[in-house]
Coordinates of C-alpha atoms in Angstrom, one line a residue:
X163 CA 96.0 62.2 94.2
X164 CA 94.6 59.1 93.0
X165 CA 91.3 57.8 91.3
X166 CA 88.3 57.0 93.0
X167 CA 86.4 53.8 91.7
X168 CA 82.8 54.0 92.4
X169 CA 79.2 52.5 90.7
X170 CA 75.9 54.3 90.7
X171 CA 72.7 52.7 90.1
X172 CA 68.9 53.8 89.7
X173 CA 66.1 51.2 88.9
X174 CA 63.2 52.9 87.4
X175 CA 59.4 51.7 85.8
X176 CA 59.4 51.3 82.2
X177 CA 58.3 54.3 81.5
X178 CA 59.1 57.3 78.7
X179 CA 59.4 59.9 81.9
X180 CA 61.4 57.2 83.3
X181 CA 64.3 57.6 80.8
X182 CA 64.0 61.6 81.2
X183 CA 65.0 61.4 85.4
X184 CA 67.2 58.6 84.2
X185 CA 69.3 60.8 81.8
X186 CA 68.7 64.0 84.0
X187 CA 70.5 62.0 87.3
X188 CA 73.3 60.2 85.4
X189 CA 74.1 64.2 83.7
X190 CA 73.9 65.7 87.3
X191 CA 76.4 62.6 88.1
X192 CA 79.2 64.0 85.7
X193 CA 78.7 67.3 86.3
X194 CA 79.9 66.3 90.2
X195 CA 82.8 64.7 89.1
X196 CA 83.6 67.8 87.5
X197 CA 83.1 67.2 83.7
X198 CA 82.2 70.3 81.5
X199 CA 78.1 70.7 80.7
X200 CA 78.8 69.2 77.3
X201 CA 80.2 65.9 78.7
X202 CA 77.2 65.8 81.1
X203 CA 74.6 66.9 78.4
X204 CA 76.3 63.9 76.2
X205 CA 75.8 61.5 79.3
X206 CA 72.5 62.9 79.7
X207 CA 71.4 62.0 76.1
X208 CA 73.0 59.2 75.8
X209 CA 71.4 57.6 79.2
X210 CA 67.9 59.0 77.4
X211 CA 68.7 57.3 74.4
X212 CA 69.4 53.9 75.5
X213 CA 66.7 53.8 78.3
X214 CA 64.2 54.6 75.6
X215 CA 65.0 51.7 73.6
X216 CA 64.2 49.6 76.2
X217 CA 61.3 51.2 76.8
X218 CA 60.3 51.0 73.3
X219 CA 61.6 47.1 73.1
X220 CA 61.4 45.4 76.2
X221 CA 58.2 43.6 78.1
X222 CA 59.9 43.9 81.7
X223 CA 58.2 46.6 84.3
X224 CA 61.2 48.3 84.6
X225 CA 64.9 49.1 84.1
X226 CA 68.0 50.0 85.9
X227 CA 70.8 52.1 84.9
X228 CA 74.1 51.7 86.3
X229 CA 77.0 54.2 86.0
X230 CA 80.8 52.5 87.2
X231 CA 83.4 55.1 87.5
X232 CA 87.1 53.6 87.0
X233 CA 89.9 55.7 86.2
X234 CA 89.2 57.5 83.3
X235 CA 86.1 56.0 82.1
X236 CA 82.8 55.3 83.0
X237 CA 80.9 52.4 81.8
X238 CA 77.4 53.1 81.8
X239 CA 74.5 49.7 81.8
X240 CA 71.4 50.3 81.2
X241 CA 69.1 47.1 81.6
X242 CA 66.2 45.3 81.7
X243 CA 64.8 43.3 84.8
X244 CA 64.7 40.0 82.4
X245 CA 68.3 40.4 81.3
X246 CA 70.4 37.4 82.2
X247 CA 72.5 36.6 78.9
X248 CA 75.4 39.3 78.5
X249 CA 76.6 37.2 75.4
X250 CA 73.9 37.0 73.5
X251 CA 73.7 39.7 70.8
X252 CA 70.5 40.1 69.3
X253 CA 70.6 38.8 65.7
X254 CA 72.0 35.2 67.2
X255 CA 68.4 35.8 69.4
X256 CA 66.2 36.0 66.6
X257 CA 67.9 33.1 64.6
X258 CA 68.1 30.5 67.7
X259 CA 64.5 31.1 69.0
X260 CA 62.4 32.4 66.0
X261 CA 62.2 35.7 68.2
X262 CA 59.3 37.2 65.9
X263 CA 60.5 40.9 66.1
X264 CA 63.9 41.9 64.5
X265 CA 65.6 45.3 65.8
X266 CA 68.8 45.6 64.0
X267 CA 67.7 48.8 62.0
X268 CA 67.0 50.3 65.4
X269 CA 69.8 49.3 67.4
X270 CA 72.1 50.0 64.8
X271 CA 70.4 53.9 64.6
X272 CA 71.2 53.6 68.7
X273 CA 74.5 52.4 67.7
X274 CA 75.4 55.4 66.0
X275 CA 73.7 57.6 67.9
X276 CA 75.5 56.6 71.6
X277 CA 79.1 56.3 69.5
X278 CA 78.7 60.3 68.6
X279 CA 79.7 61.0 72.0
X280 CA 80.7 57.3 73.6
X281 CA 82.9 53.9 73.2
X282 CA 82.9 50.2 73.2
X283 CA 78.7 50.7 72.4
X284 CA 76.9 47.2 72.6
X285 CA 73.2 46.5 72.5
X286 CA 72.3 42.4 73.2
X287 CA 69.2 41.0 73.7
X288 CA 69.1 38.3 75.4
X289 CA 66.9 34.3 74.9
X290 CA 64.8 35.3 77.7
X291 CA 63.8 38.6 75.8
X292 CA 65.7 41.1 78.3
X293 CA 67.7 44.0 76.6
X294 CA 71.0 45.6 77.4
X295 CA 73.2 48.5 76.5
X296 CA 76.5 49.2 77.9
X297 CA 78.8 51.7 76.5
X298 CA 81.7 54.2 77.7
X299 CA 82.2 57.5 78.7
X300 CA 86.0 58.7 78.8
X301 CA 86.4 61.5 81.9
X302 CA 89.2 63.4 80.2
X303 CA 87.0 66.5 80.2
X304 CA 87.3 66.8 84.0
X305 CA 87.1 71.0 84.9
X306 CA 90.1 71.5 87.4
X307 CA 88.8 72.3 90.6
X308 CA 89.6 76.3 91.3
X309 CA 92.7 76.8 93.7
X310 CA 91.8 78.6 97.1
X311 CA 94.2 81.0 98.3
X312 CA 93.7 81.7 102.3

């Protein structure tokens, strides 16, 4: 049997309860694809995590969350409205346009915090002052699916 490719997505106000539905959908995701509660509770968190940086960082009135299943892995995006520069990384930000607020202590603690349970973490924020965080899930924690005798 092969893989099945498919993307999710969820756009949501910028709002703290926001990033709580947020992480509670993208954890019900996993769990049908058949990961174990732990991979889904890790996908939950980490979804939580990253949607309430933005919520904490960014001006737009609301974010989206997208989930791309390929293979093994899942990327997961969670973004801003106002996020146009996939590039730009935050500290080149502040330096170019005298961006008054500097996050690197916090997006490092996000850093750390997603990598516990995820891969390839980014956080960028963009000229136009629009966040994103991407990172990976790998799927190798897949539950096989019981075999029905009949």
């Amino acid at each position: 049997m092969g893989t099945v490719d498919f993307s999710w997505a969820l756009t949501l106000p910028r709002e703290h309860i926001s990033t709580l539905l947020a992480g509670r959908l993208a954890g019900a995701m996993m769990m049908g694809l058949g990961l174990s509660p732990g991979a889904a509770g890790a996908m939950r968190s980490n979804v939580q995590a990253a949607g309430g940086y933005l919520v904490m960082h960014s001006r737009a009135p609301a974010f989206r969350v997208v989930l791309s299943v390929s293979g093994t892995r899942c990327r997961v995006d969670v973004t801003d409205q106002a996020f146009t520069h996939p590039g730009q990384s935050a500290t080149t930000t502040a330096q170019s346009n005298g961006h008054p607020q500097d996050h690197r202590a916090e997006q490092a603690m996000l850093r750390r915090q997603l990598a516990n349970s995820a891969d390839a973490v980014e956080v960028h924020h963009s000229q136009l002052g629009g966040i994103q965080v991407r990172f990976q899930i790998p799927l190798l924690q897949i539950v096989p699916e019981p075999k029905v005798e009949g």
